[in-house]
Coordinates of C-alpha atoms in Angstrom, one line a residue:
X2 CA -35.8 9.4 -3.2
X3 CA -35.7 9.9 0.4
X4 CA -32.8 12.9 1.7
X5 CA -32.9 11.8 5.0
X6 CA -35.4 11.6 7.8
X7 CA -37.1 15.3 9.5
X8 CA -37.9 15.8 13.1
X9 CA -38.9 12.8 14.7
X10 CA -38.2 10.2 12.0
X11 CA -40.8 10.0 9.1
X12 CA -41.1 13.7 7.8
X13 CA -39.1 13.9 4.9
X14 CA -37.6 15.9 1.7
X15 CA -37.4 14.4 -1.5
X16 CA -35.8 15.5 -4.5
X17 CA -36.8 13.9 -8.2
X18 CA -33.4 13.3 -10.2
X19 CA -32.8 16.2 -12.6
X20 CA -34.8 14.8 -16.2
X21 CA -34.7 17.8 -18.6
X22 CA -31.3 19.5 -20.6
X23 CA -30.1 22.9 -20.1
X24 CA -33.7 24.0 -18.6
X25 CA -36.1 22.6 -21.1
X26 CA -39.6 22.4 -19.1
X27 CA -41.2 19.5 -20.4
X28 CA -44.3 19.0 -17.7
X29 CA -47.3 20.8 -20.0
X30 CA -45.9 18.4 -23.6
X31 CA -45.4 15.1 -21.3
X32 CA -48.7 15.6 -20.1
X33 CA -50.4 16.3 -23.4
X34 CA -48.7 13.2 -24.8
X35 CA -50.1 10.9 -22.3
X36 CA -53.8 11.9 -22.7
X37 CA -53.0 11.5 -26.0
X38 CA -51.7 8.0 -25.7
X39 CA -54.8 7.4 -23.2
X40 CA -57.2 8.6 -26.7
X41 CA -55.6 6.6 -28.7
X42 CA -55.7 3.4 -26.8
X43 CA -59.3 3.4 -25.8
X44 CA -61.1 3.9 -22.9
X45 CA -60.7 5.4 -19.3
X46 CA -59.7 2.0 -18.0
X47 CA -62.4 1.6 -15.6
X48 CA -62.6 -1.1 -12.9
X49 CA -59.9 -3.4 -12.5
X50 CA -56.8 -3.5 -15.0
X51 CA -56.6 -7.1 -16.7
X52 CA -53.5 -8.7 -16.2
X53 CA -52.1 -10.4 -19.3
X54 CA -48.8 -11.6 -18.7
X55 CA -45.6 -10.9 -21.4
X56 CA -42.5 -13.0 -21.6
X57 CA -39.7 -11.0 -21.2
X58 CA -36.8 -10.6 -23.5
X59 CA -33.4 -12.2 -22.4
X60 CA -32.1 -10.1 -19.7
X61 CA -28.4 -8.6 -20.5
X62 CA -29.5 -6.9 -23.8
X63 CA -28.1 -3.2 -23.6
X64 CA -30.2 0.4 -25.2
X65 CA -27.5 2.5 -26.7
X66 CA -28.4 6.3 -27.3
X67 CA -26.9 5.6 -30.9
X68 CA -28.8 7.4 -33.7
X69 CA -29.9 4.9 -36.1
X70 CA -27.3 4.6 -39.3
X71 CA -28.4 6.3 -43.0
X72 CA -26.9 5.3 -46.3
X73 CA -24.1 7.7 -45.9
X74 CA -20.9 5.8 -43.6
X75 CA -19.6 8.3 -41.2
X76 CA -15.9 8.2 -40.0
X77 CA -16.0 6.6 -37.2
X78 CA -14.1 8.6 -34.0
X79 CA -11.0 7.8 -32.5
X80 CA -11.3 5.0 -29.5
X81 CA -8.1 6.1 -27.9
X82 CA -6.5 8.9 -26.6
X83 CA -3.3 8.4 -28.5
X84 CA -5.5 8.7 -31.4
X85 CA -6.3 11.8 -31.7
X86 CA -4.3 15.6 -31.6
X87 CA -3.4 17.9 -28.9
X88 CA -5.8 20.1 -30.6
X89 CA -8.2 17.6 -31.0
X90 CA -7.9 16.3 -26.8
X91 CA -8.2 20.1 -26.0
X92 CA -11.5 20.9 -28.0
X93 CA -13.0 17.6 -27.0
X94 CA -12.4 19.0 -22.8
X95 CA -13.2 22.9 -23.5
X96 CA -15.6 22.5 -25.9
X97 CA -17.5 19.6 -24.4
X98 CA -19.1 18.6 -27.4
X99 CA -22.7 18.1 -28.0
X100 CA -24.4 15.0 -29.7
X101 CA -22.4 11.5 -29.9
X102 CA -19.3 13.0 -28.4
X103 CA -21.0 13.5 -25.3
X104 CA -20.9 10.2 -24.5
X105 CA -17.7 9.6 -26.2
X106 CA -15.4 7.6 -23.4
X107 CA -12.3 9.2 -24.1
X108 CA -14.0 13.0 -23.8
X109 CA -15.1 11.7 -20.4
X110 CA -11.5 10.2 -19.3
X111 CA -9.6 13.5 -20.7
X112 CA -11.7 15.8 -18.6
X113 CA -11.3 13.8 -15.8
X114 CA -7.9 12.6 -15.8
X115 CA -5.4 13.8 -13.2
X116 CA -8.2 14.8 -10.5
X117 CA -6.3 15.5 -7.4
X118 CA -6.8 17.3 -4.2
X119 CA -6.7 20.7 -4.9
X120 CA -8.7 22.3 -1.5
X121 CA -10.6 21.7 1.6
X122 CA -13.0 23.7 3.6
X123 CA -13.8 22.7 7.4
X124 CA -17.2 23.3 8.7
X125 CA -16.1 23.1 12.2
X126 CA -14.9 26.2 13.7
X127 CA -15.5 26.6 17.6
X128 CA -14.5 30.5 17.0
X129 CA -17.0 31.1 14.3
X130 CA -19.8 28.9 16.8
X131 CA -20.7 32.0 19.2
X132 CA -24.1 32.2 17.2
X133 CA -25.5 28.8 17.5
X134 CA -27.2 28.4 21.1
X135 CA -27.7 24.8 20.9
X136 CA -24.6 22.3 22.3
X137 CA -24.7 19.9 20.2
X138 CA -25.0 22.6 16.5
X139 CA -21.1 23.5 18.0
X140 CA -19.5 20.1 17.6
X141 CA -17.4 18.7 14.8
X142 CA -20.3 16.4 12.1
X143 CA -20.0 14.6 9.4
X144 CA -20.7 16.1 6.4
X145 CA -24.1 14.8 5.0
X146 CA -25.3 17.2 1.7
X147 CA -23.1 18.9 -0.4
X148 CA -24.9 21.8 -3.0
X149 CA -22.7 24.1 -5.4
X150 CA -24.5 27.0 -6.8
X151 CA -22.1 29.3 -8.9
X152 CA -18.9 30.0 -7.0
X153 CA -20.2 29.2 -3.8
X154 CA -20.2 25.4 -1.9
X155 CA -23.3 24.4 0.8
X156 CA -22.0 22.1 3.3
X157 CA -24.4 20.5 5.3
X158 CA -23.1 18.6 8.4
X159 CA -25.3 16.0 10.6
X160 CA -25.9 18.1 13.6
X161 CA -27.3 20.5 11.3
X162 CA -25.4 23.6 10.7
X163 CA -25.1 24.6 7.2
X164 CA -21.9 26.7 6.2
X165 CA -21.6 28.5 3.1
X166 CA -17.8 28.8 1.1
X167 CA -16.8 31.2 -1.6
X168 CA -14.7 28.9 -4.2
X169 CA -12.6 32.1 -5.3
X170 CA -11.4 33.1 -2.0
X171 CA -11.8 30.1 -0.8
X172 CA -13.3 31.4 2.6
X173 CA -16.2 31.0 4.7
X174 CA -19.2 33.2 3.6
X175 CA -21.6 32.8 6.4
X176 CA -23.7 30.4 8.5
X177 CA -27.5 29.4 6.5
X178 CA -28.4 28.9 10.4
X179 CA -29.8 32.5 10.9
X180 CA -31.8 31.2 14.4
X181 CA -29.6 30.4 17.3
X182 CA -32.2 26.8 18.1
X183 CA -32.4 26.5 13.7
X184 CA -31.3 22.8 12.8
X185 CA -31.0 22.4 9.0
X186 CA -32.2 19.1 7.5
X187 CA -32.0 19.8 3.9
X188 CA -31.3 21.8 1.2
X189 CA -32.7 23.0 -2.2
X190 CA -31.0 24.6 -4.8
X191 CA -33.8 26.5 -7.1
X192 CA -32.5 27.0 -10.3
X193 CA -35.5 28.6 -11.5
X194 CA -35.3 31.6 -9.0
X195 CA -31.6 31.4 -8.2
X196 CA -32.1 30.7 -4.7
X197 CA -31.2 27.8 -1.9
X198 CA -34.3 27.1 0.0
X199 CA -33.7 25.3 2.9
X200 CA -35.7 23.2 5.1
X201 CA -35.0 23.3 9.2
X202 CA -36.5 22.2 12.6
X203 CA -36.4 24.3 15.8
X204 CA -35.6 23.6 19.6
X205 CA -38.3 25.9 20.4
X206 CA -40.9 23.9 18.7
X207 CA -39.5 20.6 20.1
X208 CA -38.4 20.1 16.6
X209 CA -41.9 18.5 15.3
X210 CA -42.5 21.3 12.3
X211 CA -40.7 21.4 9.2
X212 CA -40.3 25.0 8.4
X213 CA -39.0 26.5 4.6
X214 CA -37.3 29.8 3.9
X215 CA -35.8 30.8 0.6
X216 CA -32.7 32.7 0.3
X217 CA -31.6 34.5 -3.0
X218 CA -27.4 33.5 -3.8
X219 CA -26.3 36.9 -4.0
X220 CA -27.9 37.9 -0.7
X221 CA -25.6 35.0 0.7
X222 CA -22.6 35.8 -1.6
X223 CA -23.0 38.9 0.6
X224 CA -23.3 37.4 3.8
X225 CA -26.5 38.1 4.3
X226 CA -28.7 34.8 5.0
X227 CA -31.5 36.6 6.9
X228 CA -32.4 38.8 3.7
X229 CA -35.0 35.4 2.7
X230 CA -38.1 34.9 3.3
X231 CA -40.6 31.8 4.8
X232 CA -42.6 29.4 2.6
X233 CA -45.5 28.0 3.0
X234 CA -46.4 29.3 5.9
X235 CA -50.0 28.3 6.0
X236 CA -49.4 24.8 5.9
X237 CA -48.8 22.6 8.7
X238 CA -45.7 20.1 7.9
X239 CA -45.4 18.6 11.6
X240 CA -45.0 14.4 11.1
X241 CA -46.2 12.6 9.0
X242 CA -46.8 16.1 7.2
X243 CA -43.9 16.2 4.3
X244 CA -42.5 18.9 1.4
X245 CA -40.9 17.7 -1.6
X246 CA -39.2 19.6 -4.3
X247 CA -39.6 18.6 -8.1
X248 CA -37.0 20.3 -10.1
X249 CA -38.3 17.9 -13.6
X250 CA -42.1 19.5 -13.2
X251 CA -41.1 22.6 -11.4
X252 CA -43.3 21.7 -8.4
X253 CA -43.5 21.4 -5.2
X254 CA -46.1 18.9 -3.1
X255 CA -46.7 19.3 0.7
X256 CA -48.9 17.3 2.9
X257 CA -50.2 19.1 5.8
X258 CA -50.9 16.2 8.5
X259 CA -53.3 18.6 10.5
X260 CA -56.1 18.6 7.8
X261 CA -54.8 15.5 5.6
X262 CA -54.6 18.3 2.4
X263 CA -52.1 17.4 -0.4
X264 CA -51.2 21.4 -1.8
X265 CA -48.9 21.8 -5.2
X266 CA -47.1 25.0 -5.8
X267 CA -45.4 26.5 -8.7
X268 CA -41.5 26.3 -7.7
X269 CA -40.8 29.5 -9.7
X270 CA -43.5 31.8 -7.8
X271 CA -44.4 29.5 -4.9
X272 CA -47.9 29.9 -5.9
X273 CA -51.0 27.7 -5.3
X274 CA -51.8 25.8 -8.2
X275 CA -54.2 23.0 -6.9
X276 CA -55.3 21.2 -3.5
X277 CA -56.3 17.4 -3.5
X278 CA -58.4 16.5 -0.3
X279 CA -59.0 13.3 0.1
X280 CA -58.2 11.2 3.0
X281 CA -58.1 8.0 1.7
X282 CA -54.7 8.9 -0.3
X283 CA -52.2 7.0 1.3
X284 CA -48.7 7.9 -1.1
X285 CA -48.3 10.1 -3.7
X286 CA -45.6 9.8 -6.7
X287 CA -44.5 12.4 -9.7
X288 CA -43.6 12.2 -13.1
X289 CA -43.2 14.1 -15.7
X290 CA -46.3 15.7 -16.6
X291 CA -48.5 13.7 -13.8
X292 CA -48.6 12.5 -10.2
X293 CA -49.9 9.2 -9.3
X294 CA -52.2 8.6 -6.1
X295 CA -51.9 5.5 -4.4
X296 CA -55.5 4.9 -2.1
X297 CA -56.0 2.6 0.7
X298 CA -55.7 -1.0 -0.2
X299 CA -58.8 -2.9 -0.7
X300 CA -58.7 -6.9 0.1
X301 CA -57.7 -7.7 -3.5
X302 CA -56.6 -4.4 -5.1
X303 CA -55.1 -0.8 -5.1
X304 CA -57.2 2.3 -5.9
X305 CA -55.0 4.0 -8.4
X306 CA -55.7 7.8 -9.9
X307 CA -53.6 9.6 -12.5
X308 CA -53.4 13.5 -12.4
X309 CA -51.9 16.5 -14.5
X310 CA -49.3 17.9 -12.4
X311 CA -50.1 21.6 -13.9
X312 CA -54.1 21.9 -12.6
X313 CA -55.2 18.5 -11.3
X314 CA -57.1 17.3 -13.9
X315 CA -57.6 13.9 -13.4
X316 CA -56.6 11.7 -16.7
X317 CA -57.1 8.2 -15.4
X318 CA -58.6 6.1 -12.6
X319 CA -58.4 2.3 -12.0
X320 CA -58.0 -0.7 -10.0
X321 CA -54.3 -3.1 -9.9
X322 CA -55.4 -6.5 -8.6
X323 CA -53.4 -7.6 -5.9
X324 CA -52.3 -11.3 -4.5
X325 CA -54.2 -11.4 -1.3
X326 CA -52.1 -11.1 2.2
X327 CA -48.8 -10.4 0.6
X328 CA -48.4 -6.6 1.4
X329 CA -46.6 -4.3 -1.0
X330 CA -43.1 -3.9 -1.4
X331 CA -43.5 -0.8 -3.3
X332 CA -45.8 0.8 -6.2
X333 CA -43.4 3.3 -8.5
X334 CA -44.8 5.3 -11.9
X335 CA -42.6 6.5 -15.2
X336 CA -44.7 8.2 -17.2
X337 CA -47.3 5.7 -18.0
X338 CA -45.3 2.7 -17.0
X339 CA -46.5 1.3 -13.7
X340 CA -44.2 -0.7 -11.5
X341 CA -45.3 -3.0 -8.6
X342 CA -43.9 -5.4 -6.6
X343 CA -45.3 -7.7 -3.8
X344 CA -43.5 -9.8 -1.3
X345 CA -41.9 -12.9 -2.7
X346 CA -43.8 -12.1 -6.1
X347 CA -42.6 -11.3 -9.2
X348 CA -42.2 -7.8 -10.5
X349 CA -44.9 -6.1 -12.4
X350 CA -44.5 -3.7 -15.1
X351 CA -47.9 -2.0 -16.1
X352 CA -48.8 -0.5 -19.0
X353 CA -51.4 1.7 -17.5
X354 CA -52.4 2.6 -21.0
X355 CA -53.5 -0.6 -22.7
X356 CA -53.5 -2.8 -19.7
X357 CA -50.3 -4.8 -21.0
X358 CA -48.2 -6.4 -17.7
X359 CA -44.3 -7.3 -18.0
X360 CA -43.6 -9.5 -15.0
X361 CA -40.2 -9.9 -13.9
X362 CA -39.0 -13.1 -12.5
X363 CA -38.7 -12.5 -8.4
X364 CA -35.4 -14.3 -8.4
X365 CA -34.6 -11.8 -11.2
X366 CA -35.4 -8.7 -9.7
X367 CA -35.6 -8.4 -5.7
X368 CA -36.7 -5.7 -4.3
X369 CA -33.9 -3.1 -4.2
X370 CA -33.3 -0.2 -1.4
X371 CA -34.0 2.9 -3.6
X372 CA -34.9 4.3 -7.6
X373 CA -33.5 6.6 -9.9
X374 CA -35.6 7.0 -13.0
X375 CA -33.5 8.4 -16.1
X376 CA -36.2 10.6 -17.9
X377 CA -33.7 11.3 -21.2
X378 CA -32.7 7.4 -21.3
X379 CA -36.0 5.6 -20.6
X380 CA -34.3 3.4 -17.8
X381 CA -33.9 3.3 -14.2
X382 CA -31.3 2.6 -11.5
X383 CA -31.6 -0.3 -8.5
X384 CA -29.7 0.0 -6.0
X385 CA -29.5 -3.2 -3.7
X386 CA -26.7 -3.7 -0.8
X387 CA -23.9 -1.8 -2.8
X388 CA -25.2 -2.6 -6.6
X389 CA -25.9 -0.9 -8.8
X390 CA -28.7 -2.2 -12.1
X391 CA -29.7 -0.3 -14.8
X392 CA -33.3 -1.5 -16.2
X393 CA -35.7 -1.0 -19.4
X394 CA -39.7 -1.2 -19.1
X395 CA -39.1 -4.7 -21.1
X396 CA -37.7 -6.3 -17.6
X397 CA -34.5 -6.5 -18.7
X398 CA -31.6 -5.6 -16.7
X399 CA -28.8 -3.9 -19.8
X400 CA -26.1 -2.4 -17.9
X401 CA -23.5 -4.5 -15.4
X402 CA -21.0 -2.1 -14.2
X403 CA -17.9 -3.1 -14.3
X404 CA -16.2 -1.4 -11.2
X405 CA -19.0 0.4 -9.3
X406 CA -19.4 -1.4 -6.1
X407 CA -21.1 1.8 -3.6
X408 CA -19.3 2.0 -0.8
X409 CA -22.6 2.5 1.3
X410 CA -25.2 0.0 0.7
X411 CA -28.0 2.2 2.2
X412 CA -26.8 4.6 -0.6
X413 CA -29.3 8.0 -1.5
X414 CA -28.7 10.7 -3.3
X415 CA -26.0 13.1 -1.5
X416 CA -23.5 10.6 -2.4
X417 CA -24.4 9.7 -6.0
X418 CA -24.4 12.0 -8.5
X419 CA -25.9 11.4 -11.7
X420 CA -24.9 14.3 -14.5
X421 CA -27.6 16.0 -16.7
X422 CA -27.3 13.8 -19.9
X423 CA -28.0 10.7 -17.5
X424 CA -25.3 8.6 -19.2
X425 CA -22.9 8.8 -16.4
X426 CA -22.7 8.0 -12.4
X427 CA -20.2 9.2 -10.1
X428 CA -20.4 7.5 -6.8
X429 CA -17.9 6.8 -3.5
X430 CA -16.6 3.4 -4.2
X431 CA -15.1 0.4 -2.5
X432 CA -11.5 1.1 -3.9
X433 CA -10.0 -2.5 -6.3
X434 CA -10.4 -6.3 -5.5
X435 CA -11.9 -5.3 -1.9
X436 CA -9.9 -6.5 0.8
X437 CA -7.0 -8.3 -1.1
X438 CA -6.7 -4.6 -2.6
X439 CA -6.4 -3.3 0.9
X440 CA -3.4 -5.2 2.4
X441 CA -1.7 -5.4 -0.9
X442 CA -1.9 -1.2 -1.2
X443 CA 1.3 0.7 1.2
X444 CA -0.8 3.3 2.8
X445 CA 0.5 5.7 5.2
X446 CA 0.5 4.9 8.9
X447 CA -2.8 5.7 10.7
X448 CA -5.2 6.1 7.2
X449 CA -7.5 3.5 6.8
X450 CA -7.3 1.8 3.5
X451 CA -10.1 4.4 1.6
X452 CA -12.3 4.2 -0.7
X453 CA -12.2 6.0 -4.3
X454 CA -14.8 8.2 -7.0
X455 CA -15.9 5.7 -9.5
X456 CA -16.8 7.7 -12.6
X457 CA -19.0 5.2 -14.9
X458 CA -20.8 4.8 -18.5
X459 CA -24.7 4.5 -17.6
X460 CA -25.3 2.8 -20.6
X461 CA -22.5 0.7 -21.1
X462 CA -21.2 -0.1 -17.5
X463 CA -17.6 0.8 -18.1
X464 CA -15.5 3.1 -15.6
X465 CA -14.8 6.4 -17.3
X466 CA -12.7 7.4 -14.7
X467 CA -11.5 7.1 -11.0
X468 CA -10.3 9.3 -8.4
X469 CA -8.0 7.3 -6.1
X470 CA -5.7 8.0 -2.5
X471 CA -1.8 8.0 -3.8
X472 CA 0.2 5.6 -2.6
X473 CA 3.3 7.3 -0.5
X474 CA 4.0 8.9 2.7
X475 CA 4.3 13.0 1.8
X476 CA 2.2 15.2 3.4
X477 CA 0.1 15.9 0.2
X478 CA -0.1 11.7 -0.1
X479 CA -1.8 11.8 3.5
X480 CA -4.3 14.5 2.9
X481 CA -5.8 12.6 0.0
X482 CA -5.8 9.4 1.6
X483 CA -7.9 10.3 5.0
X484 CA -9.6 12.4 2.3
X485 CA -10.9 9.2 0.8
X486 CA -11.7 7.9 4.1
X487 CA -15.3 7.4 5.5
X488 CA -16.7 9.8 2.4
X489 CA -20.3 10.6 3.6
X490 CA -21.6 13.2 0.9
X491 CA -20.6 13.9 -2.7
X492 CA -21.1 16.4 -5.6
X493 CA -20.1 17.3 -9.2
X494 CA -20.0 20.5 -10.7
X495 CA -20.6 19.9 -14.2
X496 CA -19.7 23.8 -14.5
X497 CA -16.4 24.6 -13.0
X498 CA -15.6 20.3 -13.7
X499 CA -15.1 19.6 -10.0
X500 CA -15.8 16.8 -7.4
X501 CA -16.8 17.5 -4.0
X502 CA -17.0 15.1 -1.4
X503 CA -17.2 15.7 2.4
X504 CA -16.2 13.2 5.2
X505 CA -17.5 12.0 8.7
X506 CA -14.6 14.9 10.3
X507 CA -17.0 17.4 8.2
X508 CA -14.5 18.4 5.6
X509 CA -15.4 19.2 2.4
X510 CA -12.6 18.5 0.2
X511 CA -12.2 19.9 -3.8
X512 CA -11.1 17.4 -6.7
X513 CA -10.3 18.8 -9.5
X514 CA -7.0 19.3 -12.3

C-alpha cells in the first residue's frame, strides 16, 4: 500500500496492514508451514506453472469467524441492546470481551455510541514557526497522516511539518522537524522499540534522498526530538530507491537505486539480515513468512522466486505464463496464493503450491485502485472508485457493505483504519442517500454538507456505527460540522477508544464519549 509519493514522485513508503494479535510474531511458523505445504505437494515447481482452470463458486457466499457447533447448544447472546443489563452493557464496553463477543454488533455499537467532538489540535501556529527556514513548511496544510502512540497524537500536514500533541494536557509537545530545510513525508510507529521513525527529504539535498531517523516516545514526551538517531545510513534511497516498513514480519526492505541492492533489516535492532542482488528484479512483495520477487517479463511469462523473509533462503522458483501483449495490471502474493491480473483478462488466483488457478470473471472483478490483505480472516479488501469488496481465494466476493461508500476514491491507508481483529473498517464516508441527503439536511450557513465515520462489520457488511455533523446552529453544532468537512486523514485508538481525523485547514480533531 502506497503512503504517498517521496521526493520527486516515485520513491515511496509502504506499510503492510497490521496481521498478528496483541504482538504474536508469526514470520519464522508461517514460513515453516509453507515449505511444509511445498513437501507435501511435490516438487519445486520448475519451469512454467500449468494452468488448469477452476469454476468458481457463486459469488455472494459470506466466511463467518463462527467456531463450528458441538453437541452441546449454547445460549445464544442477546441481539439488542435492550436486551441485555446495565451491568451486562457496561462489561461488554470495559471489558471488551475476547472470543465471539468481539465481533458481537451490539459490543461494537455500545462502545461507539454517542461519539462526539470532544477536542481539536491546530498544527498551524505562525508563533511556534520561527524554526522552520523553508516558506512554504510555515503555511497552514492539510492534514495528511495521523499516528497515536500512548498519550501522544502525530499530525502530519502536506507541506511537511510534523507536530507532536500530549492528549492529557492537550498541548503541543514539539516539532518532529529537528532541521530547519527537513520535510517529513512519513511516519512509522515501531511498536517493537517504542519509537516513531520518520522518513524526510531535505532542501539542501534538492530533496532527491530519503533519509530515516528513529526517535524513542519518551525522548519526545520530553520535547526532545533531536535525542534519535539516523538509519540506514549506508544505503542510498534517492528515486527509484524505496524503504518500506513491515510491522507483520518485523522487517524492513530498502532498495538502494545507486547499486540496484534489495537489503532487509530486522525492525527491532535495525540489523542486517540478508542482501538480494540481482538486477533483473523488477518489484518485490511481503507476506507473512516470505517475499515474492517479480523478474523482468519474458515474451510469454513472469520469472517468479519465493524467499524466507528471516535469511533468504529461497523456497520456490517458477514461471506464470502470460497472454502475450497485454501488460500487467498487477501481480499480488498471500501466503502461497498468487494473484494476477492482465488487461481486459480475467483474474487469476494461483495456487503456487500445486499449480491449481481460480480465474475470476473480468467483468467480475476489475482491477481495483489498492489491496488490504486480512492475514487473521483469510480475505482481502478492493477498493475501486469509492467501494469497498471483501474477497476469499475461491473468487468470490462475501461481503457488500451496506453504507460504506469512501468519501475519496483514490483512498490509502491514512484514512482507513482497519482494527487488530480485522473484522471491522472505519473509513471517512459520503454522509446518507448522497446528494438528496445533502439538500434535505439543515446545515448551518457556510458548512458544506460533510461527510461522516462509517464504522462497519468486515465480515458481514453491516454499519456498526456512525459518527455524523448535528444538525443545528450552536457553536458546538458548527465545530462538528466543518469538522466533518473535507476529512483528509483518520485514526483509531483502539486503546483510549478514540477517532481522530484531521482536515484540509490541518486540524486534528478528537471523537470520542
Amino acid at each position: 500500500f502506497q503512503l504517498g509519493d517521496v521526493g520527486r514522485g516515485a520513491s515511496r513508503v509502504r506499510r503492510l496492514v497490521q496481521g498478528v494479535r496483541h504482538g504474536r510474531t508469526c514470520a519464522e511458523s508461517q514460513a515453516a508451514r509453507w515449505v511444509a505445504k511445498e513437501r507435501r505437494c511435490g516438487g519445486e515447481g520448475e519451469g512454467a506453472t500449468r494452468l488448469t482452470q477452476e469454476v468458481p463458486q457463486p459469488a455472494g457466499k459470506r466466511v463467518m469467524g463462527v467456531p463450528a457447533e458441538t453437541g452441546k447448544k449454547r445460549r445464544p447472546l442477546a441481539r439488542d441492546d435492550e436486551e441485555l443489563s446495565t451491568t451486562q452493557k457496561l462489561a461488554r464496553r470495559e471489558c471488551d470481551w475476547k472470543g465471539r463477543n468481539r465481533r458481537n454488533g451490539a459490543h461494537v455499537r455500545e462502545k461507539l455510541r454517542n461519539f462526539g467532538l470532544r477536542q481539536e489540535y491546530d498544527t498551524h501556529d505562525p508563533s511556534g514557526h520561527e524554526m522552520l527556514e523553508l516558506p512554504f513548511l510555515k503555511k497552514r496544510s492539510r492534514i495528511v497522516e495521523i499516528v497515536a502512540a500512548n498519550d501522544l497524537v502525530f499530525a502530519l500536514a502536506h507541506s511537511g511539518v510534523c507536530v507532536v500533541f500530549h492528549r492529557t494536557t492537550n498541548k503541543r509537545v514539539c516539532y518532529l522537524n529537528v532541521h530547519k530545510d527537513e520535510v517529513i513525508r512519513s511516519l512509522f510507529y515501531n511498536k517493537s522499540c517504542n519509537a516513531v521513525i520518520t522518513v524526510s527529504v531535505y532542501a539542501s539535498e534538492n530533496y532527491s534522498s530519503l533519509k530515516c531517523r528513529s526517535v524513542p516516545v519518551e525522548f519526545i514526551r520530553r520535547g526532545q526530538p533531536d535525542a534519535g538517531f539516523p538509519l540506514f545510513e549506508s544505503e542510498s534511497l534517492k528515486w527509484p530507491g524505496f524503504v518500506e516498513f513491515d510491522d507483520v514480519n518485523g522487517k524492513v526492505l530498502t532498495f538502494s537505486a545507486l547499486d540496484s541492492i534489495y537489503k532487509v533489516f530486522d525492525l527491532k535492532n535495525y540489523n542486517l539480515l540478508f542482501e538480494i542482488r540481482d538486477k533483473r528484479v523488477q518489484e518485490i512483495k511481503i507476506s507473512p513468512g516470505i517475499m515474492l520477487l517479480i523478474f523482468e517479463r519474458m515474451a510469454n511469462h513472469v520469472p517468479l522466486k519465493i524467499l524466507s523473509i528471516e535469511d533468504g533462503t529461497e523456497l520456490k522458483a517458477f514461471n506464470h505464463l502470460l497472454h502475450r501483449n497485454k501488460k500487467i495490471d498487477f501481480i499480488e502474493q498471500f501466503n502461497e496464493k498468487l494473484l494476477v491480473k492482465q488487461e481486459n483478462e480475467n483474474l487469476q488466483i494461483l495456487d503456487v503450491l500445486s499449480g491449481k488457478v481460480t480465474e475470476v470473471n473480468r467483468t467480475e472483478f476489475m482491477t481495483p485502485s489498492a489491496f488490504i490483505f486480512l492475514y487473521e480472516n483469510q480475505l482481502f479488501l478492493t477498493f475501486r472508485e469509492s467501494t469497498v469488496g471483501v474477497w476469499n481465494f475461491k473468487g468470490e466476493l462475501v461481503t457488500s457493505f451496506e453504507d460504506h461508500l469512501l468519501w475519496h476514491p483514490d483512498c490509502n491507508t491514512n484514512n482507513i483504519y482497519i482494527n487488530t481483529g480485522q473484522d471491522m473498517i472505519i473509513s471517512y464516508c459520503r454522509s446518507g442517500d448522497g446528494e438528496h441527503d445533502r439538500l434535505r439536511r439543515p446545515y448551518s450557513r457556510g458548512c458544506k454538507a460533510p461527510g461522516s465515520i462509517n464504522v462497519s462489520n468486515i465480515l458481514t457488511g453491516r454499519c456498526l456505527a456512525k459518527i455524523q455533523a448535528p444538525e443545528g446552529g450552536s457553536e458546538a453544532d458548527v465545530r462538528a460540522q466543518q469538522a466533518l468537512e473535507e476529512v483528509t486523514a483518520l485514526f483509531y485508538d483502539e486503546e483510549r477508544n478514540e477517532v481522530l481525523t484531521g482536515n484540509k485547514t490541518g486540524v486534528v480533531h478528537v471523537w470520542t464519549n
